[in-house]
CSV table of C-alpha atoms in Angstrom, one decimal:
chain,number,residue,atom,x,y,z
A,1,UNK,CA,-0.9,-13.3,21.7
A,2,UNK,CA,-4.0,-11.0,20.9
A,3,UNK,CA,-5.0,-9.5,17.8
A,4,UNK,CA,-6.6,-6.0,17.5
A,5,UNK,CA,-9.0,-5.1,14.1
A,6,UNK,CA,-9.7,-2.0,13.3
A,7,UNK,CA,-12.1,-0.9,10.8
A,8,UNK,CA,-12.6,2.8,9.2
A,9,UNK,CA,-15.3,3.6,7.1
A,10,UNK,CA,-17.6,6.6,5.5
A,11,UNK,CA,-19.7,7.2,3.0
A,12,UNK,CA,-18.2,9.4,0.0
A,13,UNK,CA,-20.6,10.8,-2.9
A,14,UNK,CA,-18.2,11.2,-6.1
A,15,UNK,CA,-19.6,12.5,-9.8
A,16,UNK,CA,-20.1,10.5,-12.3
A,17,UNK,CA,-17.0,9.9,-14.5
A,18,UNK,CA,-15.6,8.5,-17.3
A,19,UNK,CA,-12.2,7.6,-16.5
A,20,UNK,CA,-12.7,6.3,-12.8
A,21,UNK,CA,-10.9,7.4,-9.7
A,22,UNK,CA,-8.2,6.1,-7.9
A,23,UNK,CA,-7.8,6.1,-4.3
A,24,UNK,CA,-4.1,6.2,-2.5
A,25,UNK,CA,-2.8,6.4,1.0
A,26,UNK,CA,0.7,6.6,1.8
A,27,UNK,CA,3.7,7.2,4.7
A,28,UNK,CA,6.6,5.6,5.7
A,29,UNK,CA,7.6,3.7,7.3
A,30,UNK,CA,7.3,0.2,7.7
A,31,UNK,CA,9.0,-1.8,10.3
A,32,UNK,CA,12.0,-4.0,9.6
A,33,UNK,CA,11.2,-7.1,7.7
A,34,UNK,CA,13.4,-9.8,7.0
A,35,UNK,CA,12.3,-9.7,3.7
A,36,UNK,CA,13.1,-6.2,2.3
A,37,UNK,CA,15.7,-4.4,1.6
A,38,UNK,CA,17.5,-1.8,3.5
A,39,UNK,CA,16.8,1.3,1.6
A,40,UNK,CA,19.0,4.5,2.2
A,41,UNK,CA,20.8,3.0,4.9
A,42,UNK,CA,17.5,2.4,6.8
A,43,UNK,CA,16.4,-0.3,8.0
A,44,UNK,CA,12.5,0.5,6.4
A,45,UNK,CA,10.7,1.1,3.2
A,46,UNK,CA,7.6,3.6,2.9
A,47,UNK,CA,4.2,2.0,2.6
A,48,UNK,CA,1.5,2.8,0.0
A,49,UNK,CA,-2.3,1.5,0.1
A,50,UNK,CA,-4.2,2.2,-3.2
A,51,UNK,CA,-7.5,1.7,-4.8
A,52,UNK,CA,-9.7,2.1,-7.9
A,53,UNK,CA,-13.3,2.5,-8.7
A,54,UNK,CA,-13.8,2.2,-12.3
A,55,UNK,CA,-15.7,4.0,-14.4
A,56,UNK,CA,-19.5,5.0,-13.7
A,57,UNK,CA,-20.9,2.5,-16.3
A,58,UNK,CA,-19.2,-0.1,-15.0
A,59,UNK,CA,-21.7,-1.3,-11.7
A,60,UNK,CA,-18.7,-2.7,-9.5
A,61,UNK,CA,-18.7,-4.0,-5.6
A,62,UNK,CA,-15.2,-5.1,-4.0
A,63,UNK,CA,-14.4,-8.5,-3.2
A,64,UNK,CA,-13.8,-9.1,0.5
A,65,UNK,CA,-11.6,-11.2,2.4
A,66,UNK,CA,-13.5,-13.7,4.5
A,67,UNK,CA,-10.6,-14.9,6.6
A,68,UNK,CA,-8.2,-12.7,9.3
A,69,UNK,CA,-4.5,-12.6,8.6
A,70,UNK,CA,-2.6,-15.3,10.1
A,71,UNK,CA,-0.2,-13.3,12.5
A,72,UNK,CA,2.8,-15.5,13.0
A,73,UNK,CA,3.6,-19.3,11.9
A,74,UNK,CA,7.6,-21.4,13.1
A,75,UNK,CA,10.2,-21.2,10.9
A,76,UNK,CA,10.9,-24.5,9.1
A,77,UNK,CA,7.2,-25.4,10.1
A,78,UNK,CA,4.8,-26.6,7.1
A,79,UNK,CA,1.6,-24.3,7.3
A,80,UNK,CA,-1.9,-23.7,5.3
A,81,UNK,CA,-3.2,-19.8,5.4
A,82,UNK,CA,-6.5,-19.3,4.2
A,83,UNK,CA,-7.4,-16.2,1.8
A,84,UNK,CA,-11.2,-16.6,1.2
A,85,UNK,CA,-13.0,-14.1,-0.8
A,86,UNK,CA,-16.6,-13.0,-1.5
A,87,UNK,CA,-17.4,-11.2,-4.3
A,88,UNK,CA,-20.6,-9.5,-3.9
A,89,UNK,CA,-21.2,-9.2,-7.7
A,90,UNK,CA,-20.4,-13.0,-8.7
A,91,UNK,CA,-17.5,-12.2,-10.4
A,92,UNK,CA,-14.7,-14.8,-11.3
A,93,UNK,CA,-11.9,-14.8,-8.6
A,94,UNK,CA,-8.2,-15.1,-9.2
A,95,UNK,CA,-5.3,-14.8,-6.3
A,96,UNK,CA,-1.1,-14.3,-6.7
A,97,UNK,CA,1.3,-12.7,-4.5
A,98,UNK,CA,2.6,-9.3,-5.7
A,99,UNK,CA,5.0,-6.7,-4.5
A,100,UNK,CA,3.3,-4.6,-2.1
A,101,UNK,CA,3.7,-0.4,-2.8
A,102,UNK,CA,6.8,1.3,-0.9
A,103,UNK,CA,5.6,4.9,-0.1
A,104,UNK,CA,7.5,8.6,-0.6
A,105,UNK,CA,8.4,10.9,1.9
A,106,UNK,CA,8.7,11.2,6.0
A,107,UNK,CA,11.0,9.4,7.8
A,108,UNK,CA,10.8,7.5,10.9
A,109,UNK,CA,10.8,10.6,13.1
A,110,UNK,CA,7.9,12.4,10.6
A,111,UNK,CA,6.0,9.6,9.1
A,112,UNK,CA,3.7,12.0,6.8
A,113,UNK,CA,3.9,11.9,3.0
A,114,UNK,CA,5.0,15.2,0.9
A,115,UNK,CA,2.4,17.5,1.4
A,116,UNK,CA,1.1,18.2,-1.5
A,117,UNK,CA,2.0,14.4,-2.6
A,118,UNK,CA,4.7,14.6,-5.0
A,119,UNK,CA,2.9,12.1,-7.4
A,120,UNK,CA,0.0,14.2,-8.5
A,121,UNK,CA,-2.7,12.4,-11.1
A,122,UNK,CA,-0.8,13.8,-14.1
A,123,UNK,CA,2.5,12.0,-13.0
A,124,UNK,CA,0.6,9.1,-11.1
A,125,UNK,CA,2.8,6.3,-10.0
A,126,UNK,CA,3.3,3.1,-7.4
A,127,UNK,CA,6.8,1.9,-6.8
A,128,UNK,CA,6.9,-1.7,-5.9
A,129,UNK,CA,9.0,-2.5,-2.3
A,130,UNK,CA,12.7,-3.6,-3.3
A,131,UNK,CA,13.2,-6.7,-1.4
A,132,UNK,CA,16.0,-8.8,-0.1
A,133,UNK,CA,17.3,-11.9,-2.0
A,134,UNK,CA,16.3,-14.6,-3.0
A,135,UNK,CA,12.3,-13.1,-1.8
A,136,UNK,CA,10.8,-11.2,-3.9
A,137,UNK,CA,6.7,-9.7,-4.2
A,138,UNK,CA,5.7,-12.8,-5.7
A,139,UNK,CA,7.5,-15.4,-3.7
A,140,UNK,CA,7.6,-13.2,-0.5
A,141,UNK,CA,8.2,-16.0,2.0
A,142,UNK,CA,10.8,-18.2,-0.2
A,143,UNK,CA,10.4,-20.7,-3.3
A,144,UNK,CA,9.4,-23.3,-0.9
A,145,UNK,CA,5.3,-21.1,0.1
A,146,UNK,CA,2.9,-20.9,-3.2
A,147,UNK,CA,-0.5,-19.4,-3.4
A,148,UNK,CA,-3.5,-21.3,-4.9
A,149,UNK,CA,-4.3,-19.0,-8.0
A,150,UNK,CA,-7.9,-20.4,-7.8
A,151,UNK,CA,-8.6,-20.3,-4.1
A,152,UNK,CA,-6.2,-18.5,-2.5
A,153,UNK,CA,-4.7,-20.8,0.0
A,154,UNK,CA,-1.2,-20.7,0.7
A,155,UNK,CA,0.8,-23.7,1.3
A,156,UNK,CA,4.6,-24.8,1.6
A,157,UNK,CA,7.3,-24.4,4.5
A,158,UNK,CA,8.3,-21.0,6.8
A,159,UNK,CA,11.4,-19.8,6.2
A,160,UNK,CA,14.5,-20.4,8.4
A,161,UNK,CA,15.2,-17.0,9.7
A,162,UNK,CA,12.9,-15.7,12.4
A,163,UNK,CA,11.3,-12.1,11.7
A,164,UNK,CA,9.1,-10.6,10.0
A,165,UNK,CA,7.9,-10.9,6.6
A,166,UNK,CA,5.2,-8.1,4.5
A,167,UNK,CA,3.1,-10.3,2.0
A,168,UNK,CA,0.6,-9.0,-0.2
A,169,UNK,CA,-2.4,-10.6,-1.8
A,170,UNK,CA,-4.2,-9.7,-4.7
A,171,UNK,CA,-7.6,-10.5,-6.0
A,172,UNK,CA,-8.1,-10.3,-9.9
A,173,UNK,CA,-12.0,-9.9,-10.1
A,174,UNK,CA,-13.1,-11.1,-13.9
A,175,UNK,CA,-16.2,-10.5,-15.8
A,176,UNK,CA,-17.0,-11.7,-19.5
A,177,UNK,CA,-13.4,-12.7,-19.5
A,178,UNK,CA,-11.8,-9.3,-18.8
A,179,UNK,CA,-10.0,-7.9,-15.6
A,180,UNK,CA,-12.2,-5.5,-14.6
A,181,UNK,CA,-10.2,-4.5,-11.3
A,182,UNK,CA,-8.1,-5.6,-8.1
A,183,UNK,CA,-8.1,-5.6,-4.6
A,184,UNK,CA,-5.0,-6.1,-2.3
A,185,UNK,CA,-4.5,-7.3,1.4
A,186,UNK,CA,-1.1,-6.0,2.9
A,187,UNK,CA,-0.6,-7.8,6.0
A,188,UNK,CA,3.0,-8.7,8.3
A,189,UNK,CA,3.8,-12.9,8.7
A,190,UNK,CA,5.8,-13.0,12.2
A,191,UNK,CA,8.3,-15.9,11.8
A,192,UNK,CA,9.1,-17.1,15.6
A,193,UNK,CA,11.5,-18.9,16.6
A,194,UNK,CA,9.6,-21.4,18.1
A,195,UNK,CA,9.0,-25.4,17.8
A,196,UNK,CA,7.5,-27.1,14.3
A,197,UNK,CA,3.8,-28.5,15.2
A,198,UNK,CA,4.1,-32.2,15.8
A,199,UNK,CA,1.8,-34.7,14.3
A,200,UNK,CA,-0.2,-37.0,16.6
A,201,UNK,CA,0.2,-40.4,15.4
A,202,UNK,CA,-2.1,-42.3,18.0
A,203,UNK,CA,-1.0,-44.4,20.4
């Protein structure tokens, strides 16, 4: 299997301000994942990717994944996923699964968002993906998978059912004790329906 990255980036000059600004991207839809509910008789939920820079006085660099998503793992196979981070400012680091953001508008056949967005700033939400029991956004691949709130690794056993699975990350980056903000990585986990690694005893 190959993997394709793609990056975008641009440079933005913004005011100052005192409130901060918040970025957000959104469409449907997402493919079907084991792990979410069928919304609307669909068999996908919208997608949302959002971010904030805080307020001018507050000097403030993203922390950055060092690792690339693991694309697919067995089911029923035990498995370690890395989800190093750098923090460019020093900041503490904190990790957790969360529900990733379901997004508004389109459909399969039109995948844009209302245009305008129907959640101007003054009414400014995210609505959390509804997912299928017993997952949920902070045990997104089963009781049995648990992230390392300190470094980030996750560890425990694939589920059972083959498919795919959307698992978000967050960092929590801390200074002087206080959240200061949060950064998210959105990925797919393909479970295949393929053979547990075996461990190599020696002769």
């Amino acid at each position: 299997a190959c993997l394709e990255q793609g990056i975008y980036e641009t440079t933005i000059s913004l005011p100052n301000s005192n409130t901060g600004y918040h970025l957000k991207w959104e469409g449907c839809c997402r493919n079907t994942q084991n792990n979410l509910r069928n919304q609307f008789g669909e068999a996908y939920q919208g997608q949302t990717y959002y971010g904030f820079i805080p307020p001018t006085n507050i000097k403030n660099s993203s922390p950055y994944f060092q690792d690339v998503p693991v694309p697919f793992i067995c089911k029923n196979d035990t498995t370690t996923i890395r989800n190093r981070a750098i923090d460019p400012d020093g900041d503490s680091l904190s990790y957790k699964f969360v529900s990733a953001y379901d997004g508004f508008g389109g459909s399969a056949s039109n995948p844009a968002p209302f245009n305008p967005p129907n959640t101007p700033p003054a009414t400014f939400q995210l609505v959390p993906l509804n997912y299928n029991n017993p997952y949920s956004g902070t045990s997104p691949l089963g009781s049995t998978v648990v992230i390392n709130n300190s470094t980030g690794e996750i560890t425990g056993t694939a589920p059972p059912s083959p498919g795919k699975y959307v698992v978000c990350v967050a960092i929590e980056e801390w200074r002087n004790g206080e959240k200061i903000n949060e950064h998210r990585k959105d990925f797919i986990l393909t479970i295949g329906d393929c053979s547990v690694n075996q461990t190599y005893l020696g002769p």
